[in-house]
PDB file of C-alpha atoms in Angstrom:
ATOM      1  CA  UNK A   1      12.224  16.924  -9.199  1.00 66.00           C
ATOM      2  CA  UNK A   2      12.187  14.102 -11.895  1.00 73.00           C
ATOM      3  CA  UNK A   3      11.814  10.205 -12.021  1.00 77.00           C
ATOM      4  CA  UNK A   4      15.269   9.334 -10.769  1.00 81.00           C
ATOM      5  CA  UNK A   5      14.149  11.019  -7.291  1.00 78.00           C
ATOM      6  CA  UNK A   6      11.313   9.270  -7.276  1.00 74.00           C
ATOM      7  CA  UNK A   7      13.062   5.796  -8.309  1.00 81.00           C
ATOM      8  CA  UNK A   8      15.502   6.675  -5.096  1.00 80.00           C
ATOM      9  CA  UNK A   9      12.438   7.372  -3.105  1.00 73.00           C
ATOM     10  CA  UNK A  10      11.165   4.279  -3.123  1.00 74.00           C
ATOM     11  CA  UNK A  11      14.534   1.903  -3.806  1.00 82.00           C
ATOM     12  CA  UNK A  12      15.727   3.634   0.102  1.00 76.00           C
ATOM     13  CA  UNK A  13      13.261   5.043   1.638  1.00 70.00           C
ATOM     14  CA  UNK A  14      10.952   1.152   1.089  1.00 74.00           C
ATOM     15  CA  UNK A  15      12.803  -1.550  -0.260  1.00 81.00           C
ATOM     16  CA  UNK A  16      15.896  -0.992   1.798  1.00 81.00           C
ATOM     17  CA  UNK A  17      13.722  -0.076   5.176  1.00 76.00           C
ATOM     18  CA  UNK A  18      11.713  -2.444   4.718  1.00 78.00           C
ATOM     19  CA  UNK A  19      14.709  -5.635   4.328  1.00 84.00           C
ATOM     20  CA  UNK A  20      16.613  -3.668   7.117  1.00 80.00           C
ATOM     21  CA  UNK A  21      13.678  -4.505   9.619  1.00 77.00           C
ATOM     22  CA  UNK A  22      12.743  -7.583   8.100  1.00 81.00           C
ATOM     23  CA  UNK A  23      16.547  -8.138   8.056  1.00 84.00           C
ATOM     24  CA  UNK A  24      16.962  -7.249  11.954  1.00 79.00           C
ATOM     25  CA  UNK A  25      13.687  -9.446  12.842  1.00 80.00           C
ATOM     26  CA  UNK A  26      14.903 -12.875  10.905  1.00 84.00           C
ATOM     27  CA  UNK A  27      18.490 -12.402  13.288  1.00 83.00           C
ATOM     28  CA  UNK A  28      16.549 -11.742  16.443  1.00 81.00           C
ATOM     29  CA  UNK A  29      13.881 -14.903  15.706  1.00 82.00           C
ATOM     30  CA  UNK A  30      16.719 -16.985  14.997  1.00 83.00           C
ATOM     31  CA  UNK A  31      19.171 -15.860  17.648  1.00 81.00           C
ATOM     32  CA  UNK A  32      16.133 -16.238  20.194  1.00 80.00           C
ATOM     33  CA  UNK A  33      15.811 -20.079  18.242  1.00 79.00           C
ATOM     34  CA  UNK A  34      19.103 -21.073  18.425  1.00 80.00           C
ATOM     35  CA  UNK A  35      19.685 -20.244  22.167  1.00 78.00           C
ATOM     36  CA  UNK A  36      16.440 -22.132  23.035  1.00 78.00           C
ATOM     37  CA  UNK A  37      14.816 -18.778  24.475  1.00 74.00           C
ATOM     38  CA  UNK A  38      11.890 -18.565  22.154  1.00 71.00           C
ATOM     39  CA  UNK A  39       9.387 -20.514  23.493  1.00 68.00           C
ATOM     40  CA  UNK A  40       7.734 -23.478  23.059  1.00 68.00           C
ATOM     41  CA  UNK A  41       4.678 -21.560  20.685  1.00 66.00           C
ATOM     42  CA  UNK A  42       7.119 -21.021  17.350  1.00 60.00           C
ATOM     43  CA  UNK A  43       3.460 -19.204  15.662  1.00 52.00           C
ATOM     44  CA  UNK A  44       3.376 -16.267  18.281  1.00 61.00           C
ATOM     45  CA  UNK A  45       7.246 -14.398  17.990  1.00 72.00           C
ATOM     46  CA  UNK A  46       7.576 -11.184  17.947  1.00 75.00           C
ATOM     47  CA  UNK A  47      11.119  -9.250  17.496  1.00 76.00           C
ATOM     48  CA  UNK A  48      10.270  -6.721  20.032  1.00 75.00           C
ATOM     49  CA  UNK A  49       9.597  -9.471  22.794  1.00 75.00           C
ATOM     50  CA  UNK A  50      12.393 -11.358  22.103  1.00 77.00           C
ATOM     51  CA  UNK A  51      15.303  -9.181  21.710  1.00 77.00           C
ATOM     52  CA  UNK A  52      15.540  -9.190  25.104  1.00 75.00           C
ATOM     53  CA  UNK A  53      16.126 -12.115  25.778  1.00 75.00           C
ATOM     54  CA  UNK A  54      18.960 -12.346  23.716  1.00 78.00           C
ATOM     55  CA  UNK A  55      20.763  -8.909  23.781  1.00 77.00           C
ATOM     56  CA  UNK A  56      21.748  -6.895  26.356  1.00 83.00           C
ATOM     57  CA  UNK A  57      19.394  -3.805  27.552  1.00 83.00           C
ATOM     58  CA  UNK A  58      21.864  -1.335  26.044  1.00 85.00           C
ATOM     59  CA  UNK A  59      21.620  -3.135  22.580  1.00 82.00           C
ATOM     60  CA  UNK A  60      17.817  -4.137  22.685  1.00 80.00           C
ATOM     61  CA  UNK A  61      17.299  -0.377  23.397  1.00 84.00           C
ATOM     62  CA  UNK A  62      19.514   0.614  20.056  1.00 84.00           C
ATOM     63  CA  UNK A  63      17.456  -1.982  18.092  1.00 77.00           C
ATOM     64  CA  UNK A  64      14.523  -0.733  18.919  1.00 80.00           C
ATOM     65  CA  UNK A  65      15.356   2.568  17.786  1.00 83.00           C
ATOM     66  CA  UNK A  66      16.688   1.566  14.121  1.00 78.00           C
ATOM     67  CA  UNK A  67      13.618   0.091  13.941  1.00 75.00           C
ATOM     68  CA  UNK A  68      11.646   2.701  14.795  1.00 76.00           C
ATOM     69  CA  UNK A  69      14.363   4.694  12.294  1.00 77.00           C
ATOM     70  CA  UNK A  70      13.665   2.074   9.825  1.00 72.00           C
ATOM     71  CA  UNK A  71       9.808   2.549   9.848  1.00 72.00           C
ATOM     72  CA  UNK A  72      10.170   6.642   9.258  1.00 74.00           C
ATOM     73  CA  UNK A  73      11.271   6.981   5.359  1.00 69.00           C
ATOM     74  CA  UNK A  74       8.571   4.487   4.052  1.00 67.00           C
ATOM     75  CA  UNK A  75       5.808   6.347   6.010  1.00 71.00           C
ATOM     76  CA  UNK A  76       7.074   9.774   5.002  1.00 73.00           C
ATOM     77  CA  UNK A  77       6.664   8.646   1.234  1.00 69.00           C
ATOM     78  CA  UNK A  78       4.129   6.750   1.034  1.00 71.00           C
ATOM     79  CA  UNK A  79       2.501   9.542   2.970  1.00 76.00           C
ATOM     80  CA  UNK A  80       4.151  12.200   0.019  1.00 77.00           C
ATOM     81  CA  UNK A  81       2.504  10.200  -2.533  1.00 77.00           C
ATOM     82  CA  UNK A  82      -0.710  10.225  -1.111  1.00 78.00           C
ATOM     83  CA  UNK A  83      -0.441  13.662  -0.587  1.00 80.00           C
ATOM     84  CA  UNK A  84       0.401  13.831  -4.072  1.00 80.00           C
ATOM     85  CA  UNK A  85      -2.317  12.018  -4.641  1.00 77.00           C
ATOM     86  CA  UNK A  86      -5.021  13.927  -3.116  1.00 78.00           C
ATOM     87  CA  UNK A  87      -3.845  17.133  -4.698  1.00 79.00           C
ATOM     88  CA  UNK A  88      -3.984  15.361  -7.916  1.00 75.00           C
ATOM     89  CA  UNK A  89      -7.467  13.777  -7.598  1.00 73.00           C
ATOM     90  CA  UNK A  90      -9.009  16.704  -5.352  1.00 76.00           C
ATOM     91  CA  UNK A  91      -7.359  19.646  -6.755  1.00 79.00           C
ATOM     92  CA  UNK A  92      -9.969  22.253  -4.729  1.00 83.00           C
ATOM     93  CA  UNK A  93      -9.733  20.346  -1.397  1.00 82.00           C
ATOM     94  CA  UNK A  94      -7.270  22.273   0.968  1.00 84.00           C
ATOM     95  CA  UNK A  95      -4.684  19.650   1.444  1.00 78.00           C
ATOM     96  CA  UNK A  96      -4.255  20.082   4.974  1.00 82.00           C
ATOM     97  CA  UNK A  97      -8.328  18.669   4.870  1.00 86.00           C
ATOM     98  CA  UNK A  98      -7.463  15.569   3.511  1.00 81.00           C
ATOM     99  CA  UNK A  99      -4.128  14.632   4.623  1.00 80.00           C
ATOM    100  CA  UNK A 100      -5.058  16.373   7.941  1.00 83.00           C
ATOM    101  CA  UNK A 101      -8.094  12.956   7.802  1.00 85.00           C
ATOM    102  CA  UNK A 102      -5.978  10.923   6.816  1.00 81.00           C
ATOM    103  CA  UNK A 103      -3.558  11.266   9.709  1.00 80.00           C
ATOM    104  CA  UNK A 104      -6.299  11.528  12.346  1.00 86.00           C
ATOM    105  CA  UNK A 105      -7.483   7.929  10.957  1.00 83.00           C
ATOM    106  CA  UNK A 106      -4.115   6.378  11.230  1.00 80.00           C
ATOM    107  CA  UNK A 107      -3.524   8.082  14.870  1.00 82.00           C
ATOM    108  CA  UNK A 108      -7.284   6.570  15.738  1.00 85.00           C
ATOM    109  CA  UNK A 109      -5.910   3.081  14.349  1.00 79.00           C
ATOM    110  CA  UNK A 110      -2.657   2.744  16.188  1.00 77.00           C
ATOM    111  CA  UNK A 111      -4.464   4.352  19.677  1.00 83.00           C
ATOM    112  CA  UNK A 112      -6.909   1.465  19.285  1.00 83.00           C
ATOM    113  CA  UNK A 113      -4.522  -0.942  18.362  1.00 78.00           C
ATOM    114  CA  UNK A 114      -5.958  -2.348  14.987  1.00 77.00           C
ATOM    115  CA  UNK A 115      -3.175  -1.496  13.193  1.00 72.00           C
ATOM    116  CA  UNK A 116      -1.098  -4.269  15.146  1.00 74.00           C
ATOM    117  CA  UNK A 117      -3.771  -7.010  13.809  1.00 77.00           C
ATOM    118  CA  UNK A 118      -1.353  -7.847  10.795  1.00 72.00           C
ATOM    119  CA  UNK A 119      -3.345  -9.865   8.803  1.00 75.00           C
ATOM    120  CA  UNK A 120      -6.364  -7.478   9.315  1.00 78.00           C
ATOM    121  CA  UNK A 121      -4.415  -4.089   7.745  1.00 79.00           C
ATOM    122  CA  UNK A 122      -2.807  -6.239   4.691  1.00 80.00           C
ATOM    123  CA  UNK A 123      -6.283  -7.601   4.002  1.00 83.00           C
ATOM    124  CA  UNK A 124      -7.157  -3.888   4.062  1.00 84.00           C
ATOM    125  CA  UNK A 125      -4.200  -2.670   1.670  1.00 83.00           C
ATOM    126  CA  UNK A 126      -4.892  -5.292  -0.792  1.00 84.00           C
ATOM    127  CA  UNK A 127      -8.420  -4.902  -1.405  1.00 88.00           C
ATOM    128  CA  UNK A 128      -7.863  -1.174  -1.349  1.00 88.00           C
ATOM    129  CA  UNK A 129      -5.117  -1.309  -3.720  1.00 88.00           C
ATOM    130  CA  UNK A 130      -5.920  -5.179  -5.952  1.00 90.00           C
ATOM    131  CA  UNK A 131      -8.715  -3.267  -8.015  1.00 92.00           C
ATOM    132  CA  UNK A 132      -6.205   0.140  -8.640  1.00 91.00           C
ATOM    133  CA  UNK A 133      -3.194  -2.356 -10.056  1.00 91.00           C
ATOM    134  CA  UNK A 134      -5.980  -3.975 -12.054  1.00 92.00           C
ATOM    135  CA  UNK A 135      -7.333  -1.188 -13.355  1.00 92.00           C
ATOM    136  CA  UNK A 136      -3.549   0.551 -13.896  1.00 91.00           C
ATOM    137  CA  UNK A 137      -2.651  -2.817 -15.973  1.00 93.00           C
ATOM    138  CA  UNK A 138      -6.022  -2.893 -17.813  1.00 93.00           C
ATOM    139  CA  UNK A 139      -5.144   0.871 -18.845  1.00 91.00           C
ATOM    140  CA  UNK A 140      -1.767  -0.128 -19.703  1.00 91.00           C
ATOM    141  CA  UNK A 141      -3.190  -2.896 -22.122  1.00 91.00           C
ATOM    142  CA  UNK A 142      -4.749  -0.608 -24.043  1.00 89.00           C
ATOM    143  CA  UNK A 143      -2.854   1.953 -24.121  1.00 86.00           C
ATOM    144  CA  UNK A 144      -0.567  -0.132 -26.078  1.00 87.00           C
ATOM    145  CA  UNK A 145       1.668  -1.319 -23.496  1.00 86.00           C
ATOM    146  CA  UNK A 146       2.231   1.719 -22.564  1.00 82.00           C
ATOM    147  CA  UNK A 147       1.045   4.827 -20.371  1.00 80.00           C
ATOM    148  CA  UNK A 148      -2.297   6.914 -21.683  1.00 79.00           C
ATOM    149  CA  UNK A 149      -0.913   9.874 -20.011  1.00 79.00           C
ATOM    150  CA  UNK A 150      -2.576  11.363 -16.990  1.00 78.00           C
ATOM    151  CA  UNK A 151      -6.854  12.003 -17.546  1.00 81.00           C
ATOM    152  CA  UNK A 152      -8.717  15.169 -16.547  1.00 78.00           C
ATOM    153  CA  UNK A 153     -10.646  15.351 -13.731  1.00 76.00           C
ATOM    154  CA  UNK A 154     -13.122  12.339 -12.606  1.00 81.00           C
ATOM    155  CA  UNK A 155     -12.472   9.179 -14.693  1.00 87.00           C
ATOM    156  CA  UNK A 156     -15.680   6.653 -14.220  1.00 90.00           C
ATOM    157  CA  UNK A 157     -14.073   4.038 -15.774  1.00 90.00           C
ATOM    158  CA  UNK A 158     -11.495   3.762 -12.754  1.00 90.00           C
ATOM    159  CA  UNK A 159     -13.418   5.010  -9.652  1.00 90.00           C
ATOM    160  CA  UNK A 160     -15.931   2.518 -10.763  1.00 93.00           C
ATOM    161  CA  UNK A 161     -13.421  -0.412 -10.508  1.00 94.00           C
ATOM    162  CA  UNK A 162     -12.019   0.681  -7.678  1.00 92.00           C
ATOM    163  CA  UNK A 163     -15.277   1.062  -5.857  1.00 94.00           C
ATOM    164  CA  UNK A 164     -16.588  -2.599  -7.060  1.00 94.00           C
ATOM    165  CA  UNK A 165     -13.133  -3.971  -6.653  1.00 93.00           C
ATOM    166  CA  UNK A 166     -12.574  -2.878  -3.196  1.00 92.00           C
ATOM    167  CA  UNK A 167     -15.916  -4.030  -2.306  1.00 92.00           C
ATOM    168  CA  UNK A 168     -14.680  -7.852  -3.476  1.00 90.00           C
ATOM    169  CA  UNK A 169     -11.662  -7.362  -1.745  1.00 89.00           C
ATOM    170  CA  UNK A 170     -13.037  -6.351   1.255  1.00 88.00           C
ATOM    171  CA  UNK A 171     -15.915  -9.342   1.445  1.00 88.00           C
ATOM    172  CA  UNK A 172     -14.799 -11.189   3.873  1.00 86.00           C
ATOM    173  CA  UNK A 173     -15.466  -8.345   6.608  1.00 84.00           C
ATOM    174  CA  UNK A 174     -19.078  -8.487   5.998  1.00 85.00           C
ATOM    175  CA  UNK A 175     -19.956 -10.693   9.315  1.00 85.00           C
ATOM    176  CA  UNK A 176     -22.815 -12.489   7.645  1.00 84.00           C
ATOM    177  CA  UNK A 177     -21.389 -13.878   4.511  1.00 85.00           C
ATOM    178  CA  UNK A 178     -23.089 -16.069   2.522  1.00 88.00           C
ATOM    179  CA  UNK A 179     -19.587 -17.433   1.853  1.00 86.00           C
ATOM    180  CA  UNK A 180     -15.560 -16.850   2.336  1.00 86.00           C
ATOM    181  CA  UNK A 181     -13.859 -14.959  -0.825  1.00 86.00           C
ATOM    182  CA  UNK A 182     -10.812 -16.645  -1.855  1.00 85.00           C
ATOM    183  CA  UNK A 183      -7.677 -14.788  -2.062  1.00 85.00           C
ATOM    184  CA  UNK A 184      -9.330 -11.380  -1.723  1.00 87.00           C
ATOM    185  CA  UNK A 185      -6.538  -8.933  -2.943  1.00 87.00           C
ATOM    186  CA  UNK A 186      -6.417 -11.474  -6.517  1.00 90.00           C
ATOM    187  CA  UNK A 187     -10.137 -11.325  -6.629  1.00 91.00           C
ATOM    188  CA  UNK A 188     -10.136  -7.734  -5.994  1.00 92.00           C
ATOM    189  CA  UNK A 189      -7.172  -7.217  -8.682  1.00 94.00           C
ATOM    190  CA  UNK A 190      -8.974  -9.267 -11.701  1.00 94.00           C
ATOM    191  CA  UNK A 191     -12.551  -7.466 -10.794  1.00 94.00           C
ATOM    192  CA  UNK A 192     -10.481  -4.037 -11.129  1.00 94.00           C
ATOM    193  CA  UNK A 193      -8.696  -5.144 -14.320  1.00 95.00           C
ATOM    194  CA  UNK A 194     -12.150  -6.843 -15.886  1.00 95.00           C
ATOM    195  CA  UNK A 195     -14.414  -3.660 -15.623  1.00 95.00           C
ATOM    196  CA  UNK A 196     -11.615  -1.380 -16.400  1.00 94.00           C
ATOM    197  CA  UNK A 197     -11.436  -2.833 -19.310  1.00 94.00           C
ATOM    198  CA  UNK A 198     -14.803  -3.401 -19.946  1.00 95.00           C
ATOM    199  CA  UNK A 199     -16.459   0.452 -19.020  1.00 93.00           C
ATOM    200  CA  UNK A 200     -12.997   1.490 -21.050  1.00 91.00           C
ATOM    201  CA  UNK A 201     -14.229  -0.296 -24.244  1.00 92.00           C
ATOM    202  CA  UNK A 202     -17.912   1.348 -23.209  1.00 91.00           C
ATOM    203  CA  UNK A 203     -16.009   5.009 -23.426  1.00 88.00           C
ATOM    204  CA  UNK A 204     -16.609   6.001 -19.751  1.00 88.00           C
ATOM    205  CA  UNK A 205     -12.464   7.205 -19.348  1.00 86.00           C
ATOM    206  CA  UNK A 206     -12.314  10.683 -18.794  1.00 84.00           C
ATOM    207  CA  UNK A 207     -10.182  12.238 -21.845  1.00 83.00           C
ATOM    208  CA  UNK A 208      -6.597  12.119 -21.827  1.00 81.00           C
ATOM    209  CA  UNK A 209      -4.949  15.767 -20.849  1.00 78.00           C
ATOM    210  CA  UNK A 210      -1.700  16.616 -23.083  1.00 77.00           C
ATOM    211  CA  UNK A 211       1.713  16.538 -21.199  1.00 68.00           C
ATOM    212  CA  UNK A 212       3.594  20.204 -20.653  1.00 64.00           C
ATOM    213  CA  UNK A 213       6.540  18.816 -22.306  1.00 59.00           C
ATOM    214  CA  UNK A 214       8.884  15.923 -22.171  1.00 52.00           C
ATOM    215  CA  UNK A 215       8.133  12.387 -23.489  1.00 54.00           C
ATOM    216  CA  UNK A 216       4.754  12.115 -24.657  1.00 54.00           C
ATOM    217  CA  UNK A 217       2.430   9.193 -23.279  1.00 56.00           C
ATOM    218  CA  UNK A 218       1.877   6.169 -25.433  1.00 56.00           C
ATOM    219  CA  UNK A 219      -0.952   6.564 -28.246  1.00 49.00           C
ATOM    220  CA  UNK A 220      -4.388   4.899 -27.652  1.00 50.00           C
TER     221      UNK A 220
END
């Protein structure tokens, strides 16, 4: 409905899921460390493994439901937003389409269990999303500090970072590698935020579109 939902949208349904879990899996770790029950290799723990060894099957059965709980309201939004999102950027694709893929893709993930290789899916998320805070903060730059205002239809300037960026971010997949990328999701973020600004300053942004009504986006 207005900013303030979407402010509360994110301040409970991921910031306070997300320190609830963490929350639950720093007292089970150190529970499972202080009674001597977590084994002698301290780099493989995992909350789910452990709880039983240090609740009873009643509890580690209601734990394992507030974190499944837990794990619903930041999936349902960030799912909204991309949702959102697709509308936005793909306003003549039927929705169902492309959230319909999306879904399918995360079922296929979990199913083959790639989306319990951590490091793997954060490497993922960063050089998908390095290159689109780069380019939001290169935008934001000249925009005056502030926000252009949403831009009709296909905007070169930012699908071109992204598409480079992501590509720098994702590097270290390539199996034959001339060499290792360091810190892909920073790489990924100053390679979005460097030809942002650059193709901006060549005039590839797609033109700004006026808002309905309400406070008007920052002059360029």
């Amino acid at each position: 409905r207005n900013a303030r939902d979407v402010q509360l949208g994110g301040l409970v349904g991921i910031a306070l899921t997300t320190i609830f879990a963490g929350g639950i899996s720093l007292l089970v770790v150190a529970g499972a460390q202080g009674l001597g029950k977590a084994g002698d290799d301290l780099a493989v723990l995992r909350t789910t493994s452990l709880m039983g060894s240090i609740l009873s099957p009643q509890m580690e059965r209601g734990f394992m439901f507030l974190l499944a709980v837990a794990a619903f309201p930041s999936a349902c939004f960030s799912s909204f937003i991309a949702a959102n999102s697709f509308k936005t950027t793909l306003p003549k694709v039927n929705p169902f389409i492309t959230c319909g893929l999306g879904t399918a893709g995360s079922v296929a993930l979990v199913i083959s269990g790639y989306a319990g290789n951590a490091a793997g899916v954060f490497t993922i998320i960063g050089a998908s999303f390095g290159p689109v805070c780069g380019a939001i903060a290169a935008d934001y730059l000249l925009a005056g500090k502030g926000w252009a205002g949403p831009r009709a239809g296909f905007n070169p300037a930012g699908w071109i970072s992204w598409i480079v960026g992501f590509a720098v971010g994702a590097f270290n997949f390539i199996p034959a590698r001339p060499f290792d990328m360091p810190c892909p999701p920073v790489a990924a973020f100053l390679v979005g935020f460097v030809l942002y600004f650059l193709l901006a300053k060549a005039g590839m942004e797609s033109r700004v579109l006026p808002m309905p009504g309400g406070e008007q986006p920052a002059a360029e």
